[in-house]
Short mmCIF file of C-alpha atoms and ligand atoms in Angstrom, two decimals:
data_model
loop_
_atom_site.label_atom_id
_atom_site.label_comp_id
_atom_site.label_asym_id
_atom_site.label_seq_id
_atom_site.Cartn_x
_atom_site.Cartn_y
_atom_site.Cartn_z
CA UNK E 1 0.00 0.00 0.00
CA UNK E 2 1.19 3.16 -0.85
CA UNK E 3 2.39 5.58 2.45
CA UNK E 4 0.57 8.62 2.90
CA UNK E 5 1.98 12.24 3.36
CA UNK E 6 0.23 13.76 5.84
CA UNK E 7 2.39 16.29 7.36
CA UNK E 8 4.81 19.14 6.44
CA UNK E 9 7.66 20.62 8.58
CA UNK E 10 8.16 24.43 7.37
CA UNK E 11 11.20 25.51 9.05
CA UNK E 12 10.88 29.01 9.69
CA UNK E 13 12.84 29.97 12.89
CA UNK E 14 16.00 31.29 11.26
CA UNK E 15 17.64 34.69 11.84
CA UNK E 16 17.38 35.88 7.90
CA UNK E 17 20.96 37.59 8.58
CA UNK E 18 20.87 38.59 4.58
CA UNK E 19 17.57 40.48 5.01
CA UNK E 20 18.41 42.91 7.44
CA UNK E 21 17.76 45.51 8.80
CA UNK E 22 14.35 44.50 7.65
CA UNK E 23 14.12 40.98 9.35
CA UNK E 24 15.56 42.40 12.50
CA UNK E 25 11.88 42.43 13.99
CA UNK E 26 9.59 40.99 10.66
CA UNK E 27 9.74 37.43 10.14
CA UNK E 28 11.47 36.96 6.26
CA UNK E 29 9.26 34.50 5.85
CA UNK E 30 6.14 37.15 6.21
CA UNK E 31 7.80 39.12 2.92
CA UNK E 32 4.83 39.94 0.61
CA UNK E 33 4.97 39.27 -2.87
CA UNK E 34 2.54 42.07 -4.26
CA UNK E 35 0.05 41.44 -1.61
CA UNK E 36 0.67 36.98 -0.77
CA UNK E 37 2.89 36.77 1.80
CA UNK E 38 5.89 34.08 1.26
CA UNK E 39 4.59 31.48 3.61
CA UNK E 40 1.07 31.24 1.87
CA UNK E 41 2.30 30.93 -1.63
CA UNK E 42 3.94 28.09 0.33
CA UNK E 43 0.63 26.58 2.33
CA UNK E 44 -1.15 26.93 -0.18
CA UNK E 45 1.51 24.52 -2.58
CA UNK E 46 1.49 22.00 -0.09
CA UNK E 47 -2.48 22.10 0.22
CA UNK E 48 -2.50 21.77 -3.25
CA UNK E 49 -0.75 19.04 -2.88
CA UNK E 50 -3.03 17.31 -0.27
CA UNK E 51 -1.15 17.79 2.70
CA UNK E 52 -3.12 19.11 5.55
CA UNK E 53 -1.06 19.00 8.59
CA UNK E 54 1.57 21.76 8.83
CA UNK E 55 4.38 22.08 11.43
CA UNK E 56 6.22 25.55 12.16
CA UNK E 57 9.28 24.97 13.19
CA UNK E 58 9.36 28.56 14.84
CA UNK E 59 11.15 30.99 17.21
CA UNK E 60 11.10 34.42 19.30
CA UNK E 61 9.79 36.96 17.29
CA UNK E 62 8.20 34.89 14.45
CA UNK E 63 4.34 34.89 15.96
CA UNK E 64 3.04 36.78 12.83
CA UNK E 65 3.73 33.15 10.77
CA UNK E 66 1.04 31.59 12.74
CA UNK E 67 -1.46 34.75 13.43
CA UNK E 68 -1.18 35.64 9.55
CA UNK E 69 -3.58 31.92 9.32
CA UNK E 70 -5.82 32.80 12.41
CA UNK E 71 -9.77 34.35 12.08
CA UNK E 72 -9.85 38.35 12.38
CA UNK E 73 -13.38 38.63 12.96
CA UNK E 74 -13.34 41.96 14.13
CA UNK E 75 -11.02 43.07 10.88
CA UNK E 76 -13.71 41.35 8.88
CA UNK E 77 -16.49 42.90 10.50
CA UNK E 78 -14.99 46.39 10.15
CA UNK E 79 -14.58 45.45 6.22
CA UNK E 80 -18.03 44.15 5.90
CA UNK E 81 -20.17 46.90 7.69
CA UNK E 82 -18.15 49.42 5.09
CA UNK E 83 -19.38 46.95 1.76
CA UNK E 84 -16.00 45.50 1.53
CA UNK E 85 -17.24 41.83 1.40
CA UNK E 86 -14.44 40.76 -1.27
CA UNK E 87 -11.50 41.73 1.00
CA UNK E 88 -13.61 40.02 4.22
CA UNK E 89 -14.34 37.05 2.15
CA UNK E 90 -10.40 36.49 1.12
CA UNK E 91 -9.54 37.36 4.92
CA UNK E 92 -11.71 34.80 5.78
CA UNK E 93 -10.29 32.29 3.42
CA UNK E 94 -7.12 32.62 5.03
CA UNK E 95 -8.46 32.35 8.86
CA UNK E 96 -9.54 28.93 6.89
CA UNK E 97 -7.12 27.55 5.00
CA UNK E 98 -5.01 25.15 7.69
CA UNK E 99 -4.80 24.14 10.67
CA UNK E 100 -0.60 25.41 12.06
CA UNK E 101 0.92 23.07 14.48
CA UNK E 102 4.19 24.38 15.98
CA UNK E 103 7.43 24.04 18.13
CA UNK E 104 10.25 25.96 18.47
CA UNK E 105 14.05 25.53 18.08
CA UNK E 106 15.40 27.79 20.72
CA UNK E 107 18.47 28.53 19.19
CA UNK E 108 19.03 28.66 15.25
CA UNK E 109 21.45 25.52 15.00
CA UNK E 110 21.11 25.17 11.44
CA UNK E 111 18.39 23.34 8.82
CA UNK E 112 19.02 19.74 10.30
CA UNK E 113 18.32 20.62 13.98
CA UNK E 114 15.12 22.44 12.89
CA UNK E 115 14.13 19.15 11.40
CA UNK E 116 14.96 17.62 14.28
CA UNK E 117 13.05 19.33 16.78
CA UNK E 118 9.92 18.64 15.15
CA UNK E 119 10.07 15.09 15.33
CA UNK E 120 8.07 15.07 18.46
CA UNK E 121 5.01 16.30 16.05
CA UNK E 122 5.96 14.44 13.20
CA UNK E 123 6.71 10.94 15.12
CA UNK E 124 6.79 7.45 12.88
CA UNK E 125 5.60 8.67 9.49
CA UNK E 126 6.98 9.66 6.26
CA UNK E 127 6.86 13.94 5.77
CA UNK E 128 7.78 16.12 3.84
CA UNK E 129 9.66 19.54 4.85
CA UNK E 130 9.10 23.00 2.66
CA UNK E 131 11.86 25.88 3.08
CA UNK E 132 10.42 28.73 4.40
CA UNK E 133 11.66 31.15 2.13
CA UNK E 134 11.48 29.11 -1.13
CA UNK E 135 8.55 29.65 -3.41
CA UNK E 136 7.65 28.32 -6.62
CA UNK E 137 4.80 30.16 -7.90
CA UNK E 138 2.47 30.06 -10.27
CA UNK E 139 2.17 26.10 -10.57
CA UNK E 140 -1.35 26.68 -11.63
CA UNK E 141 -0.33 27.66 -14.79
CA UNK E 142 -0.99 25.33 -17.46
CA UNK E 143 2.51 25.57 -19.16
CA UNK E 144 4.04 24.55 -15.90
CA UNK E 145 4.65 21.40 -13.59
CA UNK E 146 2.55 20.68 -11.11
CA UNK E 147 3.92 22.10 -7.58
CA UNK E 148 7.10 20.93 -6.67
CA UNK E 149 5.90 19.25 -3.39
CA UNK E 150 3.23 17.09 -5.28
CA UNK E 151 6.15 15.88 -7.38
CA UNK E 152 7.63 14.66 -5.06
CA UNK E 153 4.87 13.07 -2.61
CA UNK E 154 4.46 11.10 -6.59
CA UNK E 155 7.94 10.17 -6.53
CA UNK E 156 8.09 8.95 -2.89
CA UNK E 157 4.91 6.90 -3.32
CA UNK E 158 6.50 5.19 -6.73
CA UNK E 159 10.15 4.48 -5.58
CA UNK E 160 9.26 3.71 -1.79
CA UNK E 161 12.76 6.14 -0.59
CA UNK E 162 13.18 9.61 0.44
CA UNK E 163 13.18 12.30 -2.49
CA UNK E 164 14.90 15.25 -2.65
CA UNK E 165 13.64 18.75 -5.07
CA UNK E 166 16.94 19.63 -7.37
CA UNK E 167 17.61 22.36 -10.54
CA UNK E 168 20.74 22.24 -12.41
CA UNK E 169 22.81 25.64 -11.38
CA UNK E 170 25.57 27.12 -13.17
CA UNK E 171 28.63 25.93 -11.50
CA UNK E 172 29.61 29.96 -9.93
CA UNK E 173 26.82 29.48 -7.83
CA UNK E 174 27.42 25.92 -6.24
CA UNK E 175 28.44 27.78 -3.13
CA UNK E 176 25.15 28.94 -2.39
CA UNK E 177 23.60 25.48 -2.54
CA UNK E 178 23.59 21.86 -1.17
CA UNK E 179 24.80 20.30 -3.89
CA UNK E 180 24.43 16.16 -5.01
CA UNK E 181 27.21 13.55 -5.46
CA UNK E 182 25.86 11.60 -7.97
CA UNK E 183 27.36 8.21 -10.15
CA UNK E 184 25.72 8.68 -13.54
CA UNK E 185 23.97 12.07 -15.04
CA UNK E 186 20.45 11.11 -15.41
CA UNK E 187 19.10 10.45 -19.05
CA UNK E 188 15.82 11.89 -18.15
CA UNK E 189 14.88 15.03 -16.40
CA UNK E 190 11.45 14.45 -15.21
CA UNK E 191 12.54 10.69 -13.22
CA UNK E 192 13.91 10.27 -9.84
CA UNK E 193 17.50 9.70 -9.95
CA UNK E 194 19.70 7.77 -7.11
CA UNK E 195 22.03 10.09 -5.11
CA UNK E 196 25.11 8.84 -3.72
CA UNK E 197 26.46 12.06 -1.03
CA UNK E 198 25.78 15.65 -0.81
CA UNK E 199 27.99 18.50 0.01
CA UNK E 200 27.30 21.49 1.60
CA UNK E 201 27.86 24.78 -0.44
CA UNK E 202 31.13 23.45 -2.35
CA UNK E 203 33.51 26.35 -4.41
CA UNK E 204 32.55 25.67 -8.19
CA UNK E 205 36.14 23.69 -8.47
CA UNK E 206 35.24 20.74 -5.70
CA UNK E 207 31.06 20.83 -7.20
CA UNK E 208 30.97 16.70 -7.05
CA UNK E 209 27.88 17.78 -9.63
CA UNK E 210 25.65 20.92 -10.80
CA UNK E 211 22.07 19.57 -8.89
CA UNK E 212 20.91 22.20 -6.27
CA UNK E 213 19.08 21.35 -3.24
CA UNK E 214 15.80 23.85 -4.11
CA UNK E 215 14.06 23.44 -0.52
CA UNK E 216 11.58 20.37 -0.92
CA UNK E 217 12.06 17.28 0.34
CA UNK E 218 10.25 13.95 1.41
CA UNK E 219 11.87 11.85 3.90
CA UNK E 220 11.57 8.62 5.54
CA UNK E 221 11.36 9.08 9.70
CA UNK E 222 15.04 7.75 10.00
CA UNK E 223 16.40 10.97 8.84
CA UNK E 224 15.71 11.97 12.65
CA UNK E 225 18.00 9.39 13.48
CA UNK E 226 20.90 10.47 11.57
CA UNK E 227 20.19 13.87 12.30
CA UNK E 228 20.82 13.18 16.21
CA UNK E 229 23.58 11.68 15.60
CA UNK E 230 25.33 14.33 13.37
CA UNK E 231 27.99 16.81 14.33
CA UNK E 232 28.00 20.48 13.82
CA UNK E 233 29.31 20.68 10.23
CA UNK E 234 29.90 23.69 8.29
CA UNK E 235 29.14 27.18 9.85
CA UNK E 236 28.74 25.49 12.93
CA UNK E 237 25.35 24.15 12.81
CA UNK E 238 23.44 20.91 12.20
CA UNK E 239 23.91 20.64 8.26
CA UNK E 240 20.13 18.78 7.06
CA UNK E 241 22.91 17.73 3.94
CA UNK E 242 24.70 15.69 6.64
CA UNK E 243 21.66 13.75 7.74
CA UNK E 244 20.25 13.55 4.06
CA UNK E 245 24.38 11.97 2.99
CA UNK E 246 23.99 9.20 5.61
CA UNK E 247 20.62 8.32 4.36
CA UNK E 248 21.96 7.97 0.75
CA UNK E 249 24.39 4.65 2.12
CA UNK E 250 21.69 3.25 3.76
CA UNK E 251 17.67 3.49 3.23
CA UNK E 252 18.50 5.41 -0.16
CA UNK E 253 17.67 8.78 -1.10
CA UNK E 254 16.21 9.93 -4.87
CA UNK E 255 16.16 13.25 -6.71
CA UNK E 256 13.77 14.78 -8.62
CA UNK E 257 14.45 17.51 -10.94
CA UNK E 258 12.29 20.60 -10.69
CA UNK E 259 10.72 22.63 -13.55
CA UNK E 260 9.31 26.00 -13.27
CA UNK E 261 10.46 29.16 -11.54
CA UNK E 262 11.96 29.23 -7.76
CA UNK E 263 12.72 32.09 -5.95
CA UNK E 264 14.62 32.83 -2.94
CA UNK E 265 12.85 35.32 -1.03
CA UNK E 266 15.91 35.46 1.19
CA UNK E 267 18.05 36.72 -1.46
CA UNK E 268 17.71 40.64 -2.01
CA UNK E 269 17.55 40.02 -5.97
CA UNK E 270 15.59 37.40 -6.27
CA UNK E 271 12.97 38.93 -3.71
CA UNK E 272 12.73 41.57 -6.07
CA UNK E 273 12.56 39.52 -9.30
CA UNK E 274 9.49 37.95 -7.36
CA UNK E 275 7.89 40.77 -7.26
CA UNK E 276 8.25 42.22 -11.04
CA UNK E 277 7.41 38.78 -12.06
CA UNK E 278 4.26 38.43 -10.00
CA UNK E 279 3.14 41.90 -10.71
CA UNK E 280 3.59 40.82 -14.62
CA UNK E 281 1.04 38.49 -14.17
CA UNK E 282 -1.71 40.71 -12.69
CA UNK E 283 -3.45 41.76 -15.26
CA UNK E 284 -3.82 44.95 -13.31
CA UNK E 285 -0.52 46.19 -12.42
CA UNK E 286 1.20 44.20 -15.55
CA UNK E 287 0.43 47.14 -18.19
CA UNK E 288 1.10 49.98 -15.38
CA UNK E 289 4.30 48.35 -14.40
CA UNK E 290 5.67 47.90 -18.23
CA UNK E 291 4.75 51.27 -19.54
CA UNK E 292 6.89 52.53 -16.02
CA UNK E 293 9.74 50.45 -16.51
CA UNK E 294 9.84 51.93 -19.88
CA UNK E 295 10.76 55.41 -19.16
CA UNK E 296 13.80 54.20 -17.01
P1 LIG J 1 18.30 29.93 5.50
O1 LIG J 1 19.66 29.49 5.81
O2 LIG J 1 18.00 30.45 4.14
O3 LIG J 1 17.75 31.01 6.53
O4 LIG J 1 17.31 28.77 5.87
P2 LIG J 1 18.44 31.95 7.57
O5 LIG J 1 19.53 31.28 8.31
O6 LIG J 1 17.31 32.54 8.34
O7 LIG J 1 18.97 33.08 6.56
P3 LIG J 1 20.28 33.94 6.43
O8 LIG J 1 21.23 33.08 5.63
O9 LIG J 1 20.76 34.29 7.81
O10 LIG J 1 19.82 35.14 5.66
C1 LIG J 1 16.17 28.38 5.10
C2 LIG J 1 14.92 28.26 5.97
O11 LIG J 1 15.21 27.49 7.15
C3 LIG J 1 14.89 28.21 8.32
C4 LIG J 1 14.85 29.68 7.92
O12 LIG J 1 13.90 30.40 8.74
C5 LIG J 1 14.44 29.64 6.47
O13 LIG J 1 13.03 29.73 6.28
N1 LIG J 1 15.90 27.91 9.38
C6 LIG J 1 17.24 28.06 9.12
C7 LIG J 1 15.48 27.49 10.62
O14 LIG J 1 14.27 27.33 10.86
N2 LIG J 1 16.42 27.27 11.60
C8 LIG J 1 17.75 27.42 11.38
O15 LIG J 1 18.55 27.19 12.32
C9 LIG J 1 18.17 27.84 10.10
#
């Protein structure tokens, strides 16, 4: 029988060092993209993808993430005695759209130990974990793939072994990534391919490969295993690409290449192409926005 996904772990307690001063007291993670916030372009991908269970990994200062999906009847109220029924009914939609478990990491000890601390939540089932900051909008469009985290729930249910998101990267930017050791280039880009070892953010010259870790992942409960049991690896912190290498000798873990756009709403430029793109595809701020660009 095939194993269910019922639960996501959205890590989302990190410091955002690159997107100060602004993430000094807003959560990055709360960054709008015209007027969607980062974390429910995310929600709403995993919903999409039919998993209703969703686990904050959280931390001081980050209590917007989980108000943002509460009820705000006396907002809606306010909007509805003045006619604005639209804007109260999409409110409401949003007080409605999940139920947000949560725990916190206390310290930010790096990707793996936020994993790890929500294992209490999680327990003895397969799950799959969503980067906070990682969106891959619009995967309603019918050009595109369907959204990266149904992919992969696919993928896990066919090959029975964790499954990791990847995109091929030019080889300057390894260092920015969790990159894949891999034995053979795969001869098809839309089937899971066998990983042997990743490496944390390599220089372009020691890349074992060009596959990026994009931020979506399935895993078997035995990654919380191999988590405890790693070290602090680069930077200092518990590397998720340490517990994800020791899983690739043992249960086996796949890839899955990714189509469509990502962004990286904790990168400055990225953030920003985020936002011309989505505006681009508004039908009312696309025209506006071109005809201003154009007198630059
Ligand atoms: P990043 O490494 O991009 O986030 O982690 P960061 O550490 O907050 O950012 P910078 O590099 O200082 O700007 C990706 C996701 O994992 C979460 C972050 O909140 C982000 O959504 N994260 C990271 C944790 O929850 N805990 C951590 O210890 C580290």
């Amino acid at each position: 029988m095939q194993k269910q996904i019922k639960k996501v772990v959205i890590p989302v307690a990190g410091l955002g060092t690159r997107g100060l001063p602004f993430t000094k007291e807003i959560p990055k993670e709360m960054l709008p993209i015209v007027d969607v916030p980062t974390i429910q372009w995310i929600v709403e991908e995993v919903l999409s993808a039919g998993i209703e269970q969703i686990v904050f990994v959280t931390s001081r200062g980050k209590h917007a993430l989980q108000d943002y999906f509460d009820h705000s009847p006396a907002l809606e109220a306010f909007l509805r005695k003045r006619g604005k029924n639209e804007l109260a009914d999409k409110l409401q939609r949003i007080g409605s759209l999940c139920e947000v478990m949560s725990v916190r990491q206390k310290e930010p000890l790096g990707l793996g130990h936020a994993v790890l601390c929500a294992q209490p939540i999680v327990g003895d089932e397969p799950f799959a974990v969503c980067l906070g900051d990682e969106i891959f909008p619009p995967w309603d469009d019918t050009n595109r793939a369907q959204p990266p985290v149904k992919q992969l729930v696919q993928a896990f249910q066919k090959i029975g072994s964790s499954v990791v998101g990847v995109m091929e990267v030019p080889l300057a930017e390894t260092k920015h990534y969790g990159i894949l050791k891999i034995d053979s280039h795969p001869k098809e880009s839309d089937a899971p391919f066998k990983v042997v070892g990743t490496v944390e953010k390599p220089q372009p010259e020691k890349a074992p490969s060009r596959f990026a870790i994009i931020g979506r992942y399935v895993f078997e409960p035995i990654i919380f295993e191999y988590l405890k049991s790693t070290p602090k690896g680069a930077g200092g912190e518990i590397q998720l690409t340490d517990g994800m290498t020791q899983l690739c000798g043992r249960e086996g873990l796949h890839a899955l290449q990714m189509q469509g756009c990502r962004y990286d709403v904790g990168n400055p430029f990225f953030y920003v192409k985020a936002q011309v793109d989505e505006a681009l595809r508004r039908p009312e701020l696309a025209q506006p926005l071109r005809d201003y660009l154009k007198t630059l």
